[in-house]
PDB file of C-alpha atoms in Angstrom:
ATOM      1  CA  UNK A   1     -43.567 -27.201  30.386  1.00 48.00           C
ATOM      2  CA  UNK A   2     -43.601 -30.803  29.251  1.00 47.00           C
ATOM      3  CA  UNK A   3     -40.574 -33.046  29.372  1.00 45.00           C
ATOM      4  CA  UNK A   4     -40.688 -33.285  25.575  1.00 41.00           C
ATOM      5  CA  UNK A   5     -40.706 -29.484  25.280  1.00 48.00           C
ATOM      6  CA  UNK A   6     -37.716 -29.153  27.634  1.00 44.00           C
ATOM      7  CA  UNK A   7     -35.808 -31.735  25.620  1.00 44.00           C
ATOM      8  CA  UNK A   8     -36.567 -29.843  22.389  1.00 43.00           C
ATOM      9  CA  UNK A   9     -35.287 -26.574  23.847  1.00 45.00           C
ATOM     10  CA  UNK A  10     -32.135 -28.253  25.161  1.00 41.00           C
ATOM     11  CA  UNK A  11     -31.481 -29.880  21.827  1.00 45.00           C
ATOM     12  CA  UNK A  12     -31.912 -26.512  20.087  1.00 48.00           C
ATOM     13  CA  UNK A  13     -29.465 -24.827  22.461  1.00 45.00           C
ATOM     14  CA  UNK A  14     -26.784 -27.396  21.675  1.00 45.00           C
ATOM     15  CA  UNK A  15     -27.553 -27.212  17.963  1.00 45.00           C
ATOM     16  CA  UNK A  16     -26.919 -23.453  17.676  1.00 45.00           C
ATOM     17  CA  UNK A  17     -23.129 -23.571  18.251  1.00 46.00           C
ATOM     18  CA  UNK A  18     -22.906 -26.477  15.857  1.00 41.00           C
ATOM     19  CA  UNK A  19     -24.753 -24.488  13.203  1.00 38.00           C
ATOM     20  CA  UNK A  20     -22.424 -21.502  13.710  1.00 44.00           C
ATOM     21  CA  UNK A  21     -19.374 -23.765  13.482  1.00 43.00           C
ATOM     22  CA  UNK A  22     -20.684 -25.346  10.321  1.00 41.00           C
ATOM     23  CA  UNK A  23     -21.315 -21.888   8.835  1.00 44.00           C
ATOM     24  CA  UNK A  24     -17.774 -20.725   9.730  1.00 46.00           C
ATOM     25  CA  UNK A  25     -16.322 -23.807   8.082  1.00 57.00           C
ATOM     26  CA  UNK A  26     -18.487 -23.546   4.964  1.00 66.00           C
ATOM     27  CA  UNK A  27     -16.555 -23.966   1.711  1.00 89.00           C
ATOM     28  CA  UNK A  28     -14.950 -20.793   0.423  1.00 97.00           C
ATOM     29  CA  UNK A  29     -14.971 -19.466  -2.215  1.00 98.00           C
ATOM     30  CA  UNK A  30     -18.026 -20.825  -4.018  1.00 98.00           C
ATOM     31  CA  UNK A  31     -18.613 -17.699  -6.143  1.00 98.00           C
ATOM     32  CA  UNK A  32     -16.561 -14.774  -7.541  1.00 98.00           C
ATOM     33  CA  UNK A  33     -14.560 -12.643  -5.106  1.00 98.00           C
ATOM     34  CA  UNK A  34     -14.176  -8.867  -5.471  1.00 98.00           C
ATOM     35  CA  UNK A  35     -10.743  -7.340  -4.819  1.00 98.00           C
ATOM     36  CA  UNK A  36     -11.111  -3.593  -4.265  1.00 98.00           C
ATOM     37  CA  UNK A  37      -8.190  -1.396  -5.276  1.00 96.00           C
ATOM     38  CA  UNK A  38      -8.696   2.102  -3.780  1.00 93.00           C
ATOM     39  CA  UNK A  39      -6.551   3.789  -6.441  1.00 89.00           C
ATOM     40  CA  UNK A  40      -7.095   4.539 -10.148  1.00 82.00           C
ATOM     41  CA  UNK A  41      -6.470   1.893 -12.788  1.00 85.00           C
ATOM     42  CA  UNK A  42      -3.002   1.834 -14.322  1.00 79.00           C
ATOM     43  CA  UNK A  43      -0.902   2.534 -11.237  1.00 79.00           C
ATOM     44  CA  UNK A  44       1.525   0.179  -9.532  1.00 82.00           C
ATOM     45  CA  UNK A  45      -0.970  -0.929  -6.871  1.00 88.00           C
ATOM     46  CA  UNK A  46      -3.574  -1.626  -9.567  1.00 91.00           C
ATOM     47  CA  UNK A  47      -1.080  -3.735 -11.521  1.00 91.00           C
ATOM     48  CA  UNK A  48      -0.171  -5.691  -8.399  1.00 94.00           C
ATOM     49  CA  UNK A  49      -3.826  -6.204  -7.490  1.00 96.00           C
ATOM     50  CA  UNK A  50      -4.454  -7.717 -10.910  1.00 97.00           C
ATOM     51  CA  UNK A  51      -1.437 -10.002 -10.623  1.00 97.00           C
ATOM     52  CA  UNK A  52      -2.713 -11.412  -7.352  1.00 98.00           C
ATOM     53  CA  UNK A  53      -6.303 -11.598  -8.560  1.00 98.00           C
ATOM     54  CA  UNK A  54      -5.157 -13.839 -11.389  1.00 97.00           C
ATOM     55  CA  UNK A  55      -3.009 -15.896  -9.037  1.00 98.00           C
ATOM     56  CA  UNK A  56      -5.816 -16.353  -6.496  1.00 98.00           C
ATOM     57  CA  UNK A  57      -8.190 -17.362  -9.274  1.00 98.00           C
ATOM     58  CA  UNK A  58      -5.833 -20.196 -10.175  1.00 97.00           C
ATOM     59  CA  UNK A  59      -5.278 -21.224  -6.558  1.00 97.00           C
ATOM     60  CA  UNK A  60      -8.869 -21.088  -5.331  1.00 98.00           C
ATOM     61  CA  UNK A  61     -10.680 -22.051  -8.528  1.00 97.00           C
ATOM     62  CA  UNK A  62     -12.902 -18.966  -8.611  1.00 97.00           C
ATOM     63  CA  UNK A  63     -12.842 -15.634 -10.422  1.00 98.00           C
ATOM     64  CA  UNK A  64     -11.278 -12.746  -8.496  1.00 98.00           C
ATOM     65  CA  UNK A  65     -12.601  -9.484  -9.956  1.00 98.00           C
ATOM     66  CA  UNK A  66     -10.660  -6.219  -9.514  1.00 98.00           C
ATOM     67  CA  UNK A  67     -12.798  -3.175  -8.742  1.00 97.00           C
ATOM     68  CA  UNK A  68     -11.218   0.295  -8.633  1.00 96.00           C
ATOM     69  CA  UNK A  69     -12.811   2.665  -6.089  1.00 95.00           C
ATOM     70  CA  UNK A  70     -10.454   5.621  -6.053  1.00 90.00           C
ATOM     71  CA  UNK A  71     -10.516   8.961  -4.286  1.00 86.00           C
ATOM     72  CA  UNK A  72      -9.795  10.791  -1.028  1.00 86.00           C
ATOM     73  CA  UNK A  73      -6.332   9.266  -0.506  1.00 85.00           C
ATOM     74  CA  UNK A  74      -7.760   5.763  -0.848  1.00 90.00           C
ATOM     75  CA  UNK A  75     -10.329   6.217   1.906  1.00 94.00           C
ATOM     76  CA  UNK A  76     -13.325   5.910  -0.437  1.00 95.00           C
ATOM     77  CA  UNK A  77     -12.317   2.354  -1.282  1.00 97.00           C
ATOM     78  CA  UNK A  78     -11.527   1.571   2.340  1.00 98.00           C
ATOM     79  CA  UNK A  79     -14.892   2.894   3.489  1.00 98.00           C
ATOM     80  CA  UNK A  80     -16.673   0.737   0.928  1.00 98.00           C
ATOM     81  CA  UNK A  81     -14.884  -2.401   2.089  1.00 98.00           C
ATOM     82  CA  UNK A  82     -15.482  -1.560   5.757  1.00 98.00           C
ATOM     83  CA  UNK A  83     -19.235  -1.756   5.100  1.00 98.00           C
ATOM     84  CA  UNK A  84     -19.183  -5.171   3.409  1.00 98.00           C
ATOM     85  CA  UNK A  85     -19.940  -8.528   5.012  1.00 98.00           C
ATOM     86  CA  UNK A  86     -16.847 -10.316   6.424  1.00 98.00           C
ATOM     87  CA  UNK A  87     -17.483 -13.440   4.357  1.00 98.00           C
ATOM     88  CA  UNK A  88     -14.356 -13.459   2.202  1.00 98.00           C
ATOM     89  CA  UNK A  89     -16.117 -12.219  -0.922  1.00 98.00           C
ATOM     90  CA  UNK A  90     -14.824  -8.638  -0.640  1.00 98.00           C
ATOM     91  CA  UNK A  91     -11.102  -8.056  -0.182  1.00 98.00           C
ATOM     92  CA  UNK A  92      -9.008  -4.873  -0.126  1.00 98.00           C
ATOM     93  CA  UNK A  93      -5.629  -4.409  -1.775  1.00 98.00           C
ATOM     94  CA  UNK A  94      -4.390  -1.426   0.242  1.00 96.00           C
ATOM     95  CA  UNK A  95      -1.310   0.792   0.370  1.00 94.00           C
ATOM     96  CA  UNK A  96       0.338   2.288   3.442  1.00 95.00           C
ATOM     97  CA  UNK A  97      -0.594   5.786   2.277  1.00 91.00           C
ATOM     98  CA  UNK A  98      -4.139   4.920   3.363  1.00 94.00           C
ATOM     99  CA  UNK A  99      -3.897   2.361   6.179  1.00 96.00           C
ATOM    100  CA  UNK A 100      -0.897   3.984   7.915  1.00 96.00           C
ATOM    101  CA  UNK A 101      -0.856   7.639   6.804  1.00 95.00           C
ATOM    102  CA  UNK A 102      -4.378   8.870   5.985  1.00 93.00           C
ATOM    103  CA  UNK A 103      -5.746   8.410   9.547  1.00 95.00           C
ATOM    104  CA  UNK A 104      -3.264  11.048  10.748  1.00 95.00           C
ATOM    105  CA  UNK A 105      -4.409  13.542   8.112  1.00 93.00           C
ATOM    106  CA  UNK A 106      -8.139  12.984   7.632  1.00 92.00           C
ATOM    107  CA  UNK A 107     -10.389  13.507  10.625  1.00 88.00           C
ATOM    108  CA  UNK A 108     -12.889  12.206  11.128  1.00 92.00           C
ATOM    109  CA  UNK A 109     -12.582   9.133   8.926  1.00 94.00           C
ATOM    110  CA  UNK A 110     -15.900   7.524   7.981  1.00 95.00           C
ATOM    111  CA  UNK A 111     -14.615   4.261   9.499  1.00 97.00           C
ATOM    112  CA  UNK A 112     -12.454   3.091  12.392  1.00 96.00           C
ATOM    113  CA  UNK A 113      -9.114   2.464  10.713  1.00 96.00           C
ATOM    114  CA  UNK A 114      -8.075  -0.426  12.966  1.00 94.00           C
ATOM    115  CA  UNK A 115     -11.417  -1.874  14.041  1.00 97.00           C
ATOM    116  CA  UNK A 116     -13.005  -1.918  10.575  1.00 98.00           C
ATOM    117  CA  UNK A 117     -10.532  -4.288   8.917  1.00 98.00           C
ATOM    118  CA  UNK A 118      -8.855  -7.652   9.147  1.00 98.00           C
ATOM    119  CA  UNK A 119      -5.198  -7.436   8.175  1.00 98.00           C
ATOM    120  CA  UNK A 120      -4.217 -10.515   6.191  1.00 98.00           C
ATOM    121  CA  UNK A 121      -0.715 -10.054   4.770  1.00 98.00           C
ATOM    122  CA  UNK A 122       1.894  -7.499   3.750  1.00 98.00           C
ATOM    123  CA  UNK A 123       2.260  -8.441   0.105  1.00 98.00           C
ATOM    124  CA  UNK A 124       5.012  -6.369  -1.507  1.00 95.00           C
ATOM    125  CA  UNK A 125       7.127  -3.270  -1.052  1.00 93.00           C
ATOM    126  CA  UNK A 126       7.856  -0.888  -3.940  1.00 90.00           C
ATOM    127  CA  UNK A 127      10.934   1.315  -3.873  1.00 90.00           C
ATOM    128  CA  UNK A 128      10.596   4.934  -4.879  1.00 92.00           C
ATOM    129  CA  UNK A 129      13.276   6.780  -6.796  1.00 95.00           C
ATOM    130  CA  UNK A 130      14.470  10.329  -6.289  1.00 97.00           C
ATOM    131  CA  UNK A 131      13.902  11.672  -9.795  1.00 98.00           C
ATOM    132  CA  UNK A 132      14.769  15.097 -11.168  1.00 98.00           C
ATOM    133  CA  UNK A 133      14.153  16.875 -14.453  1.00 98.00           C
ATOM    134  CA  UNK A 134      17.168  16.743 -16.816  1.00 97.00           C
ATOM    135  CA  UNK A 135      17.526  20.536 -16.569  1.00 97.00           C
ATOM    136  CA  UNK A 136      18.561  20.260 -12.914  1.00 98.00           C
ATOM    137  CA  UNK A 137      22.378  20.522 -13.079  1.00 98.00           C
ATOM    138  CA  UNK A 138      23.173  17.506 -10.888  1.00 98.00           C
ATOM    139  CA  UNK A 139      24.098  13.873 -11.524  1.00 96.00           C
ATOM    140  CA  UNK A 140      24.297  12.430  -8.014  1.00 97.00           C
ATOM    141  CA  UNK A 141      22.052  12.549  -4.966  1.00 97.00           C
ATOM    142  CA  UNK A 142      24.808  14.316  -2.998  1.00 97.00           C
ATOM    143  CA  UNK A 143      24.922  17.039  -5.663  1.00 97.00           C
ATOM    144  CA  UNK A 144      21.143  17.387  -5.548  1.00 98.00           C
ATOM    145  CA  UNK A 145      21.083  17.785  -1.757  1.00 97.00           C
ATOM    146  CA  UNK A 146      23.740  20.511  -2.029  1.00 97.00           C
ATOM    147  CA  UNK A 147      21.787  22.155  -4.870  1.00 98.00           C
ATOM    148  CA  UNK A 148      18.612  22.351  -2.770  1.00 98.00           C
ATOM    149  CA  UNK A 149      20.425  23.561   0.360  1.00 98.00           C
ATOM    150  CA  UNK A 150      21.868  26.441  -1.676  1.00 98.00           C
ATOM    151  CA  UNK A 151      18.332  27.406  -2.810  1.00 98.00           C
ATOM    152  CA  UNK A 152      16.050  27.223   0.255  1.00 97.00           C
ATOM    153  CA  UNK A 153      12.382  27.558  -0.708  1.00 97.00           C
ATOM    154  CA  UNK A 154      13.143  27.768  -4.432  1.00 98.00           C
ATOM    155  CA  UNK A 155      13.071  24.128  -5.598  1.00 98.00           C
ATOM    156  CA  UNK A 156       9.635  22.570  -5.988  1.00 98.00           C
ATOM    157  CA  UNK A 157       8.623  18.916  -5.866  1.00 98.00           C
ATOM    158  CA  UNK A 158       5.514  17.089  -7.020  1.00 98.00           C
ATOM    159  CA  UNK A 159       3.646  14.286  -5.302  1.00 95.00           C
ATOM    160  CA  UNK A 160       0.630  12.056  -5.871  1.00 88.00           C
ATOM    161  CA  UNK A 161      -1.251  14.205  -3.355  1.00 87.00           C
ATOM    162  CA  UNK A 162      -1.099  15.349   0.251  1.00 89.00           C
ATOM    163  CA  UNK A 163      -0.418  12.281   2.391  1.00 88.00           C
ATOM    164  CA  UNK A 164       0.690  10.089  -0.508  1.00 88.00           C
ATOM    165  CA  UNK A 165       3.877   8.107   0.069  1.00 91.00           C
ATOM    166  CA  UNK A 166       5.647  10.290  -2.529  1.00 93.00           C
ATOM    167  CA  UNK A 167       4.728  13.338  -0.420  1.00 95.00           C
ATOM    168  CA  UNK A 168       5.666  11.835   2.934  1.00 95.00           C
ATOM    169  CA  UNK A 169       8.937  10.434   1.560  1.00 97.00           C
ATOM    170  CA  UNK A 170       9.942  13.944   0.500  1.00 98.00           C
ATOM    171  CA  UNK A 171       8.955  15.372   3.880  1.00 97.00           C
ATOM    172  CA  UNK A 172      11.071  12.666   5.515  1.00 97.00           C
ATOM    173  CA  UNK A 173      13.996  13.555   3.249  1.00 98.00           C
ATOM    174  CA  UNK A 174      13.660  17.261   4.003  1.00 98.00           C
ATOM    175  CA  UNK A 175      13.596  16.550   7.737  1.00 96.00           C
ATOM    176  CA  UNK A 176      16.574  14.169   7.590  1.00 96.00           C
ATOM    177  CA  UNK A 177      18.748  16.204   5.234  1.00 96.00           C
ATOM    178  CA  UNK A 178      17.833  19.739   6.302  1.00 96.00           C
ATOM    179  CA  UNK A 179      16.110  20.760   3.066  1.00 97.00           C
ATOM    180  CA  UNK A 180      13.434  23.337   2.281  1.00 98.00           C
ATOM    181  CA  UNK A 181      11.411  22.624  -0.876  1.00 98.00           C
ATOM    182  CA  UNK A 182       7.966  23.672  -2.088  1.00 98.00           C
ATOM    183  CA  UNK A 183       5.245  21.021  -2.379  1.00 98.00           C
ATOM    184  CA  UNK A 184       3.065  20.847  -5.518  1.00 97.00           C
ATOM    185  CA  UNK A 185       0.470  18.080  -5.023  1.00 94.00           C
ATOM    186  CA  UNK A 186      -1.171  16.326  -7.996  1.00 91.00           C
ATOM    187  CA  UNK A 187      -4.057  13.866  -8.250  1.00 82.00           C
ATOM    188  CA  UNK A 188      -2.165  10.592  -8.477  1.00 81.00           C
ATOM    189  CA  UNK A 189       1.268   9.201  -9.192  1.00 83.00           C
ATOM    190  CA  UNK A 190       1.060   9.392 -12.979  1.00 83.00           C
ATOM    191  CA  UNK A 191       0.295  13.155 -13.116  1.00 90.00           C
ATOM    192  CA  UNK A 192       2.983  13.765 -10.504  1.00 94.00           C
ATOM    193  CA  UNK A 193       5.595  11.916 -12.548  1.00 94.00           C
ATOM    194  CA  UNK A 194       4.493  13.693 -15.705  1.00 95.00           C
ATOM    195  CA  UNK A 195       4.991  17.021 -13.953  1.00 97.00           C
ATOM    196  CA  UNK A 196       8.689  16.265 -13.466  1.00 98.00           C
ATOM    197  CA  UNK A 197       9.072  14.922 -16.996  1.00 97.00           C
ATOM    198  CA  UNK A 198       7.478  18.095 -18.386  1.00 97.00           C
ATOM    199  CA  UNK A 199       9.604  20.341 -16.180  1.00 97.00           C
ATOM    200  CA  UNK A 200       6.657  21.719 -14.192  1.00 98.00           C
ATOM    201  CA  UNK A 201       8.448  20.544 -11.045  1.00 98.00           C
ATOM    202  CA  UNK A 202      12.083  19.815 -10.367  1.00 98.00           C
ATOM    203  CA  UNK A 203      11.884  16.628  -8.316  1.00 98.00           C
ATOM    204  CA  UNK A 204       9.628  13.813  -7.145  1.00 98.00           C
ATOM    205  CA  UNK A 205       9.738  10.381  -5.589  1.00 97.00           C
ATOM    206  CA  UNK A 206       8.511   8.060  -8.351  1.00 94.00           C
ATOM    207  CA  UNK A 207       8.046   4.286  -8.311  1.00 88.00           C
ATOM    208  CA  UNK A 208      11.005   2.605  -9.992  1.00 84.00           C
ATOM    209  CA  UNK A 209       8.885   0.767 -12.566  1.00 82.00           C
ATOM    210  CA  UNK A 210       7.525   4.125 -13.779  1.00 88.00           C
ATOM    211  CA  UNK A 211      10.823   5.992 -13.662  1.00 92.00           C
ATOM    212  CA  UNK A 212      13.159   3.531 -15.390  1.00 90.00           C
ATOM    213  CA  UNK A 213      11.807   3.874 -18.962  1.00 93.00           C
ATOM    214  CA  UNK A 214      12.082   7.655 -18.664  1.00 96.00           C
ATOM    215  CA  UNK A 215      15.609   7.325 -17.384  1.00 96.00           C
ATOM    216  CA  UNK A 216      16.447   5.260 -20.473  1.00 95.00           C
ATOM    217  CA  UNK A 217      14.815   7.887 -22.685  1.00 97.00           C
ATOM    218  CA  UNK A 218      16.715  10.708 -21.000  1.00 97.00           C
ATOM    219  CA  UNK A 219      13.596  12.473 -19.743  1.00 97.00           C
ATOM    220  CA  UNK A 220      14.365  11.823 -16.059  1.00 97.00           C
ATOM    221  CA  UNK A 221      17.448  11.481 -13.906  1.00 98.00           C
ATOM    222  CA  UNK A 222      17.347   8.783 -11.190  1.00 97.00           C
ATOM    223  CA  UNK A 223      19.564   9.761  -8.287  1.00 97.00           C
ATOM    224  CA  UNK A 224      18.705   7.377  -5.435  1.00 97.00           C
ATOM    225  CA  UNK A 225      16.158   4.881  -4.166  1.00 95.00           C
ATOM    226  CA  UNK A 226      14.191   5.153  -0.962  1.00 95.00           C
ATOM    227  CA  UNK A 227      14.443   1.628   0.434  1.00 93.00           C
ATOM    228  CA  UNK A 228      17.173   0.196   2.659  1.00 92.00           C
ATOM    229  CA  UNK A 229      18.431  -1.979  -0.206  1.00 91.00           C
ATOM    230  CA  UNK A 230      18.842  -1.202  -3.897  1.00 90.00           C
ATOM    231  CA  UNK A 231      16.016  -1.827  -6.323  1.00 88.00           C
ATOM    232  CA  UNK A 232      16.295  -5.150  -8.179  1.00 82.00           C
ATOM    233  CA  UNK A 233      15.572  -3.228 -11.390  1.00 84.00           C
ATOM    234  CA  UNK A 234      18.227  -0.542 -10.836  1.00 88.00           C
ATOM    235  CA  UNK A 235      21.199  -2.062  -9.054  1.00 90.00           C
ATOM    236  CA  UNK A 236      23.430   0.841 -10.141  1.00 93.00           C
ATOM    237  CA  UNK A 237      21.314   3.430  -8.301  1.00 95.00           C
ATOM    238  CA  UNK A 238      22.389   3.945  -4.656  1.00 96.00           C
ATOM    239  CA  UNK A 239      20.043   4.083  -1.704  1.00 97.00           C
ATOM    240  CA  UNK A 240      19.596   7.291   0.233  1.00 97.00           C
ATOM    241  CA  UNK A 241      21.191   5.566   3.203  1.00 96.00           C
ATOM    242  CA  UNK A 242      24.275   4.816   1.097  1.00 95.00           C
ATOM    243  CA  UNK A 243      24.317   8.470   0.051  1.00 92.00           C
ATOM    244  CA  UNK A 244      24.610   9.515   3.686  1.00 93.00           C
ATOM    245  CA  UNK A 245      20.988  10.136   4.717  1.00 95.00           C
ATOM    246  CA  UNK A 246      21.173   7.978   7.821  1.00 93.00           C
ATOM    247  CA  UNK A 247      18.223   5.708   8.572  1.00 91.00           C
ATOM    248  CA  UNK A 248      16.167   6.873   5.602  1.00 96.00           C
ATOM    249  CA  UNK A 249      13.619   4.293   4.473  1.00 95.00           C
ATOM    250  CA  UNK A 250      10.345   4.769   2.654  1.00 95.00           C
ATOM    251  CA  UNK A 251       8.324   2.695   0.218  1.00 93.00           C
ATOM    252  CA  UNK A 252       4.860   2.039  -1.111  1.00 91.00           C
ATOM    253  CA  UNK A 253       3.807  -0.992   0.917  1.00 95.00           C
ATOM    254  CA  UNK A 254       0.912  -3.033  -0.465  1.00 96.00           C
ATOM    255  CA  UNK A 255      -1.212  -5.242   1.773  1.00 98.00           C
ATOM    256  CA  UNK A 256      -4.167  -7.583   1.544  1.00 98.00           C
ATOM    257  CA  UNK A 257      -7.027  -6.756   3.913  1.00 98.00           C
ATOM    258  CA  UNK A 258     -10.711  -7.561   4.423  1.00 98.00           C
ATOM    259  CA  UNK A 259     -13.685  -6.326   6.470  1.00 98.00           C
ATOM    260  CA  UNK A 260     -13.366  -6.833  10.233  1.00 98.00           C
ATOM    261  CA  UNK A 261     -14.187 -10.241  11.692  1.00 98.00           C
ATOM    262  CA  UNK A 262     -13.190 -12.201   8.617  1.00 98.00           C
ATOM    263  CA  UNK A 263     -13.328 -15.868   9.714  1.00 97.00           C
ATOM    264  CA  UNK A 264      -9.867 -16.987  10.756  1.00 96.00           C
ATOM    265  CA  UNK A 265      -9.798 -20.018   8.395  1.00 97.00           C
ATOM    266  CA  UNK A 266     -10.328 -17.726   5.396  1.00 98.00           C
ATOM    267  CA  UNK A 267      -7.720 -15.210   6.600  1.00 97.00           C
ATOM    268  CA  UNK A 268      -5.251 -18.060   7.117  1.00 97.00           C
ATOM    269  CA  UNK A 269      -5.876 -19.528   3.669  1.00 97.00           C
ATOM    270  CA  UNK A 270      -5.385 -16.122   2.023  1.00 98.00           C
ATOM    271  CA  UNK A 271      -2.236 -15.385   4.007  1.00 98.00           C
ATOM    272  CA  UNK A 272      -0.824 -18.779   3.090  1.00 98.00           C
ATOM    273  CA  UNK A 273      -1.710 -18.155  -0.556  1.00 98.00           C
ATOM    274  CA  UNK A 274       0.208 -14.865  -0.506  1.00 98.00           C
ATOM    275  CA  UNK A 275       3.256 -16.488   1.069  1.00 98.00           C
ATOM    276  CA  UNK A 276       3.134 -19.359  -1.404  1.00 98.00           C
ATOM    277  CA  UNK A 277       2.900 -16.862  -4.271  1.00 97.00           C
ATOM    278  CA  UNK A 278       5.910 -14.788  -3.207  1.00 97.00           C
ATOM    279  CA  UNK A 279       8.063 -17.910  -2.860  1.00 96.00           C
ATOM    280  CA  UNK A 280       7.051 -19.330  -6.247  1.00 97.00           C
ATOM    281  CA  UNK A 281       9.995 -18.514  -8.533  1.00 97.00           C
ATOM    282  CA  UNK A 282       7.970 -17.636 -11.630  1.00 97.00           C
ATOM    283  CA  UNK A 283       5.389 -15.519  -9.820  1.00 97.00           C
ATOM    284  CA  UNK A 284       8.046 -13.873  -7.671  1.00 96.00           C
ATOM    285  CA  UNK A 285       9.760 -12.744 -10.870  1.00 95.00           C
ATOM    286  CA  UNK A 286       6.513 -11.172 -12.056  1.00 95.00           C
ATOM    287  CA  UNK A 287       6.418  -9.081  -8.866  1.00 94.00           C
ATOM    288  CA  UNK A 288      10.063  -8.056  -9.235  1.00 91.00           C
ATOM    289  CA  UNK A 289       9.423  -7.131 -12.875  1.00 90.00           C
ATOM    290  CA  UNK A 290       6.977  -4.522 -11.546  1.00 88.00           C
ATOM    291  CA  UNK A 291       9.744  -2.967  -9.473  1.00 85.00           C
ATOM    292  CA  UNK A 292       8.514  -4.435  -6.189  1.00 90.00           C
ATOM    293  CA  UNK A 293      10.111  -6.592  -3.520  1.00 91.00           C
ATOM    294  CA  UNK A 294       7.885  -9.578  -2.572  1.00 95.00           C
ATOM    295  CA  UNK A 295       7.192  -9.842   1.163  1.00 96.00           C
ATOM    296  CA  UNK A 296       4.372 -12.118   2.367  1.00 97.00           C
ATOM    297  CA  UNK A 297       3.499 -12.169   6.066  1.00 96.00           C
ATOM    298  CA  UNK A 298       1.130 -13.738   8.548  1.00 95.00           C
ATOM    299  CA  UNK A 299      -1.810 -11.721   9.935  1.00 96.00           C
ATOM    300  CA  UNK A 300       0.071 -11.330  13.236  1.00 96.00           C
ATOM    301  CA  UNK A 301       3.223 -10.089  11.500  1.00 96.00           C
ATOM    302  CA  UNK A 302       1.182  -7.634   9.472  1.00 97.00           C
ATOM    303  CA  UNK A 303      -0.543  -6.310  12.612  1.00 96.00           C
ATOM    304  CA  UNK A 304       2.826  -5.525  14.232  1.00 97.00           C
ATOM    305  CA  UNK A 305       4.105  -3.875  11.055  1.00 97.00           C
ATOM    306  CA  UNK A 306       0.872  -1.868  10.708  1.00 97.00           C
ATOM    307  CA  UNK A 307       1.323  -0.423  14.198  1.00 97.00           C
ATOM    308  CA  UNK A 308       4.970   0.500  13.619  1.00 96.00           C
ATOM    309  CA  UNK A 309       4.280   2.060  10.219  1.00 96.00           C
ATOM    310  CA  UNK A 310       1.416   4.138  11.574  1.00 97.00           C
ATOM    311  CA  UNK A 311       3.537   5.416  14.460  1.00 97.00           C
ATOM    312  CA  UNK A 312       6.410   6.327  12.119  1.00 96.00           C
ATOM    313  CA  UNK A 313       4.349   8.414   9.705  1.00 96.00           C
ATOM    314  CA  UNK A 314       2.071   9.831  12.383  1.00 97.00           C
ATOM    315  CA  UNK A 315       5.116  11.188  14.189  1.00 97.00           C
ATOM    316  CA  UNK A 316       6.476  12.764  11.005  1.00 96.00           C
ATOM    317  CA  UNK A 317       3.116  14.352  10.160  1.00 96.00           C
ATOM    318  CA  UNK A 318       2.871  15.926  13.602  1.00 96.00           C
ATOM    319  CA  UNK A 319       6.486  17.084  13.596  1.00 96.00           C
ATOM    320  CA  UNK A 320       6.211  18.658  10.139  1.00 95.00           C
ATOM    321  CA  UNK A 321       2.767  20.148  10.763  1.00 94.00           C
ATOM    322  CA  UNK A 322       1.296  18.514   7.660  1.00 93.00           C
ATOM    323  CA  UNK A 323      -2.439  19.048   7.211  1.00 89.00           C
ATOM    324  CA  UNK A 324      -5.048  18.330   4.605  1.00 84.00           C
ATOM    325  CA  UNK A 325      -6.550  21.512   3.062  1.00 77.00           C
ATOM    326  CA  UNK A 326      -9.986  22.668   4.120  1.00 63.00           C
TER     327      UNK A 326
END
């Protein structure tokens, strides 16, 4: 081997890390970004995805396109994102019903729930309301709990599907308050809410933004909210904790995620953009107007939350013997 050849090889070896570094630090975004929402259009997570897509478009100077890939408790959308390149051009706007609950119910998943994704930020938390049909002869959550206890196995409840947060919240309530109700799963939050409004079911946990207009119209009664603090849109409605269900807390928690191995600079920029958005007074009010509490977190904070949330719901699923059909 000639001296010149050795020098060429040595120069190439040093050049490779530099090329990788330059690639990692390449400008982003330089073309449209797809934000996958793994739920049908029109729901609360879809609305929130679109709010942030518009916000990110303004911040980053590129179009952020929302793509709905619904089905199988959100896992169809998650599986799609898991297979995409980790270049920042495919993002996932996920809910805890999929990233924290579904892995305990669906086995095997077509992806590794923790290894397939980069967690970027917990974006917002939506309170759910205990809603009952007007024919149910109660006006407070305490009265409703007594009503159900007096009728074990007779009162039915609807949910957005097995494993949905509306389902798990009701299972948590039954475990905490000693209730026995019959589950009637539907395909999504809107059909589940409509079931209560139509009187097909007696009760359901429904997102506050969906329930409040029906409360005003007299087609639903709102008895309590599921979060530790009252909903900003319904300050007169007590929490379940205030009503005596100690430690009860449940919500639909929305998060921004991406395929695994997303370059850290991109993850950091997105996380910072979320935190800047939730502290901007005007944008924060848009989130609250949708019945959600803005959060915003770092990737590390989200990772710790993700672990705790998964352990909480996994324990409940095992204790209650909840299984997917088939």
